Coordinates of C-alpha atoms and ligand atoms in Angstrom, one line a residue:
M15 CA 97.7 54.2 122.7
S16 CA 93.9 54.9 122.3
W17 CA 93.5 56.2 125.8
L18 CA 95.9 59.0 124.9
K19 CA 94.3 60.0 121.6
R20 CA 92.4 62.8 123.3
P21 CA 94.6 65.3 125.3
V22 CA 94.8 64.9 129.0
K23 CA 94.1 68.2 130.5
G24 CA 93.7 67.1 134.1
L25 CA 94.0 64.1 136.4
L26 CA 92.4 62.6 139.4
L27 CA 94.6 60.5 141.5
D28 CA 93.8 58.0 144.1
I29 CA 96.0 58.2 147.2
S30 CA 96.2 54.8 148.8
G31 CA 97.7 52.2 146.5
V32 CA 98.8 54.9 144.1
L33 CA 100.8 57.4 146.0
R34 CA 101.5 55.4 148.9
D35 CA 101.1 51.9 150.5
G36 CA 100.5 52.5 154.3
D37 CA 103.5 54.4 155.4
H38 CA 105.6 53.7 152.3
V39 CA 105.8 55.8 149.2
I40 CA 105.1 53.8 146.1
P41 CA 108.5 53.8 144.1
G42 CA 108.4 56.6 141.6
S43 CA 105.2 58.3 142.7
L44 CA 106.9 61.2 144.5
E45 CA 108.8 62.1 141.3
A46 CA 105.7 61.6 139.2
V47 CA 103.7 64.1 141.3
Q48 CA 106.6 66.5 141.1
R49 CA 106.6 66.1 137.4
L50 CA 102.9 66.9 137.3
Q51 CA 103.3 69.9 139.5
A52 CA 106.2 71.2 137.3
S53 CA 104.2 70.6 134.1
G54 CA 101.2 72.5 135.2
I55 CA 98.7 69.7 134.4
P56 CA 96.3 70.2 137.2
F57 CA 95.3 67.3 139.4
R58 CA 93.1 66.6 142.4
L59 CA 93.4 63.7 144.9
V60 CA 90.1 61.7 145.2
T61 CA 90.2 59.2 148.1
N62 CA 87.7 57.1 149.9
E63 CA 89.9 57.5 152.9
T64 CA 87.5 57.9 155.8
Q65 CA 89.6 57.2 158.8
V66 CA 91.2 60.7 159.1
T67 CA 90.4 64.2 158.2
V68 CA 91.7 65.8 154.9
E69 CA 94.1 67.9 157.0
K70 CA 95.6 64.8 158.5
T71 CA 95.8 63.3 155.0
V72 CA 97.9 66.2 153.8
E73 CA 100.1 66.0 156.9
K74 CA 100.7 62.3 156.2
L75 CA 101.5 63.0 152.6
T76 CA 103.9 65.8 153.5
K77 CA 105.7 63.6 155.9
L78 CA 106.2 61.1 153.1
G79 CA 107.8 63.9 150.9
F80 CA 104.7 65.0 148.8
T81 CA 104.7 68.7 149.0
G82 CA 102.6 71.5 147.6
I83 CA 99.3 69.7 148.4
C84 CA 96.6 71.5 150.2
P85 CA 93.3 70.2 151.9
S86 CA 91.2 71.9 149.4
S87 CA 92.8 69.7 146.6
I88 CA 91.7 66.6 148.3
F89 CA 88.1 65.2 147.7
A90 CA 87.1 62.8 150.4
P91 CA 83.6 61.5 151.5
A92 CA 83.6 62.7 155.1
P93 CA 83.5 66.4 154.4
A94 CA 81.0 65.9 151.6
V95 CA 78.5 64.0 153.9
A96 CA 79.2 66.3 156.8
A97 CA 78.2 69.2 154.4
H98 CA 75.1 67.4 153.4
L99 CA 74.1 66.8 157.0
R100 CA 74.6 70.5 157.8
E101 CA 72.7 71.8 154.8
N102 CA 69.8 69.6 155.5
S103 CA 69.9 70.0 159.3
L104 CA 70.1 66.2 159.8
R105 CA 71.2 64.7 163.1
G106 CA 73.6 61.8 162.6
Y107 CA 74.5 58.6 164.3
L108 CA 78.1 58.7 163.3
L109 CA 79.5 55.2 162.9
V110 CA 82.9 56.5 161.9
H111 CA 86.5 56.4 163.0
P112 CA 87.1 58.7 166.0
N113 CA 90.0 60.3 164.0
V114 CA 87.5 61.6 161.3
L115 CA 85.1 63.1 163.9
P116 CA 86.7 66.7 163.6
Q117 CA 85.3 66.7 160.0
F118 CA 81.8 66.6 161.5
E119 CA 82.1 69.7 163.5
G120 CA 78.8 71.5 163.8
V121 CA 76.8 68.4 163.0
E122 CA 74.1 67.6 165.5
T123 CA 74.2 64.1 166.9
T124 CA 71.5 64.0 169.6
E125 CA 68.3 62.1 168.6
P126 CA 69.8 61.1 165.4
N127 CA 67.6 60.9 162.3
C128 CA 70.2 59.4 159.9
V129 CA 73.2 57.0 160.1
V130 CA 76.6 57.7 158.7
V131 CA 78.9 54.7 158.1
G132 CA 82.6 55.4 157.6
D133 CA 85.6 53.1 157.8
A134 CA 85.5 52.7 161.6
A135 CA 88.0 49.8 161.4
E136 CA 88.6 48.4 164.8
H137 CA 85.8 50.7 166.1
F138 CA 83.2 48.6 164.3
N139 CA 81.6 46.5 166.9
Y140 CA 78.3 44.7 167.5
E141 CA 77.1 47.4 170.0
R142 CA 77.7 50.3 167.5
L143 CA 76.3 48.5 164.5
N144 CA 73.2 47.4 166.5
Q145 CA 72.7 51.1 167.6
A146 CA 72.9 52.1 163.9
F147 CA 70.4 49.5 163.1
R148 CA 68.1 50.7 165.8
V149 CA 68.3 54.4 164.6
L150 CA 67.2 53.2 161.1
L151 CA 64.3 51.0 162.4
S152 CA 63.2 54.0 164.6
L153 CA 62.9 56.0 161.4
R154 CA 60.9 53.4 159.8
D155 CA 58.5 53.3 162.8
K156 CA 58.1 57.1 162.6
E157 CA 57.4 56.7 158.8
E158 CA 60.5 58.7 158.0
P159 CA 63.0 57.7 155.3
M160 CA 65.7 55.4 156.6
R161 CA 68.6 57.6 155.8
L162 CA 71.7 55.7 155.6
F163 CA 74.7 57.4 154.3
S164 CA 77.9 55.4 153.5
L165 CA 81.3 56.9 152.8
G166 CA 82.0 54.6 150.0
K167 CA 81.2 51.0 149.4
G168 CA 84.6 49.5 149.2
R169 CA 84.8 45.8 149.8
Y170 CA 88.4 45.8 151.1
Y171 CA 91.7 47.6 151.0
K172 CA 95.3 46.9 151.6
E173 CA 97.4 47.7 154.8
E174 CA 100.9 46.8 155.3
D175 CA 99.9 43.7 157.2
G176 CA 97.4 42.5 154.5
L177 CA 94.0 43.0 153.0
C178 CA 91.4 44.7 155.4
L179 CA 87.6 44.6 155.4
D180 CA 86.3 48.1 154.2
L181 CA 83.1 49.8 155.1
G182 CA 81.1 48.3 152.3
P183 CA 80.4 44.9 154.1
F184 CA 79.2 46.8 157.2
T185 CA 77.0 49.1 155.2
A186 CA 75.6 46.0 153.5
A187 CA 74.8 44.4 156.8
L188 CA 72.7 47.5 157.8
E189 CA 70.9 47.4 154.4
Y190 CA 70.2 43.7 154.8
A191 CA 68.9 44.0 158.2
T192 CA 66.7 47.1 157.6
G193 CA 65.9 47.0 153.9
A194 CA 67.3 50.5 153.7
Q195 CA 69.2 51.5 150.6
A196 CA 72.5 53.4 151.5
Q197 CA 73.2 56.7 149.6
I198 CA 77.0 56.5 148.8
F199 CA 79.3 59.4 149.2
G200 CA 82.6 58.8 147.6
K201 CA 83.8 56.6 144.9
P202 CA 82.3 55.0 142.7
N203 CA 79.5 57.5 143.0
A204 CA 79.5 59.9 139.8
T205 CA 78.6 62.9 141.8
F206 CA 81.8 62.5 143.8
F207 CA 83.8 62.6 140.6
Q208 CA 81.8 65.5 139.3
A209 CA 82.7 67.6 142.4
A210 CA 86.4 67.1 141.6
L211 CA 85.9 67.9 138.0
K212 CA 84.0 71.1 138.9
D213 CA 86.9 72.1 140.9
L214 CA 89.3 71.6 138.0
S215 CA 87.0 73.5 135.7
L216 CA 87.3 70.5 133.2
S217 CA 84.8 68.3 131.5
P218 CA 84.8 64.5 132.1
E219 CA 86.4 63.7 128.6
E220 CA 89.4 65.9 129.4
V221 CA 90.3 64.1 132.6
V222 CA 92.0 60.8 133.4
M223 CA 91.4 59.0 136.8
I224 CA 94.3 56.8 138.0
G225 CA 93.6 54.3 140.7
D226 CA 94.3 50.8 142.0
D227 CA 90.6 49.9 142.6
I228 CA 89.1 48.4 139.4
V229 CA 85.5 49.0 140.5
G230 CA 85.8 52.2 142.7
D231 CA 88.4 54.1 140.8
V232 CA 88.3 52.8 137.2
G233 CA 84.6 51.7 136.9
G234 CA 83.5 54.7 138.9
A235 CA 85.5 57.3 136.7
Q236 CA 84.3 55.6 133.6
G237 CA 80.6 55.8 134.7
A238 CA 81.2 59.6 135.2
G239 CA 82.5 59.8 131.6
L240 CA 86.3 60.0 132.5
R241 CA 88.9 57.7 131.2
G242 CA 89.8 55.2 133.9
V243 CA 93.5 53.9 134.2
L244 CA 94.4 51.1 136.5
V245 CA 97.8 50.7 138.2
R246 CA 99.5 47.5 139.1
T247 CA 100.3 48.7 142.7
G248 CA 98.3 48.7 145.9
K249 CA 95.5 46.4 146.0
F250 CA 95.7 45.4 142.4
R251 CA 95.3 41.7 141.7
A252 CA 96.2 39.9 138.3
S253 CA 92.6 38.9 138.0
D254 CA 91.5 42.6 137.8
E255 CA 93.1 42.6 134.2
N256 CA 90.1 40.4 133.2
H257 CA 87.4 41.9 135.3
D258 CA 83.8 40.8 134.4
T259 CA 82.3 44.2 134.1
V260 CA 85.1 46.9 134.2
K261 CA 87.5 47.3 131.3
P262 CA 90.1 50.0 132.1
D263 CA 91.1 52.4 129.4
A264 CA 94.6 51.4 130.2
I265 CA 96.5 49.3 132.7
V266 CA 99.9 50.6 133.7
D267 CA 102.7 49.4 136.1
N268 CA 102.4 52.3 138.4
L269 CA 101.7 56.1 138.6
S270 CA 105.3 56.9 137.3
Q271 CA 104.6 55.0 134.1
A272 CA 101.2 56.6 133.6
V273 CA 102.7 60.2 134.0
E274 CA 105.5 59.3 131.7
L275 CA 103.0 58.3 129.0
I276 CA 100.9 61.3 129.5
M277 CA 103.9 63.6 129.4
N278 CA 105.0 62.2 126.2
Q279 CA 101.7 62.4 124.6
N280 CA 101.2 66.1 125.8
L281 CA 104.5 67.3 124.4
Ligands
LIG310 MG1 93.3 53.0 146.4

């Protein structure tokens, strides 16, 4: 298989739709992760999860049986944008889920001069969106840049009761209303993948990204020079196999099959 012609020295794995679906482990994923851990092939988890802190993500994974995963091996948009705000002394209007607020500790929120949009889920409402809109317009009035930071630009994701609107449509609403252009933290942004590669001390050609999002995971990884493998789990739809713009390096049934193929190739 052509995607395995070059050795796989490291992996980036998406979490939702690859390791778990809501509160359920995707069959074979637990064993696949254990195989990777035993093999010594390093991997990092790259997620656009923005409803909880990375510590909570580890806790949830541990409960499902995934062991040996630490918060520093998880790359998520919220810690990245929080660091950006702290480093640049920006004051944020945080349109994010309350559960992820601990990630923004030390970030000033009075008299905001930027807006951060995360997956606020049921906490998105007209009042909060309008507040974010007003912050952006007030910046324009002061002839400051309309700083709009979005923790990804996903269109939708899958929960157990069905597909759910992701943060992308809400970010797009603010862009549409203000003319601002959001800066994206998270997949498919190349810099997000590069941070994980740096942590692995590997180059893009050496690493494979495995995800269930044809655009965010596969397209994003390919854009950063990695190989992108699509799994037929999570939010995968049959139509993804013939996507207009993104052609995965491989399509596999699930993580377990991907790991099996990589292991056989790396022997
Ligand atoms: Mg996913």
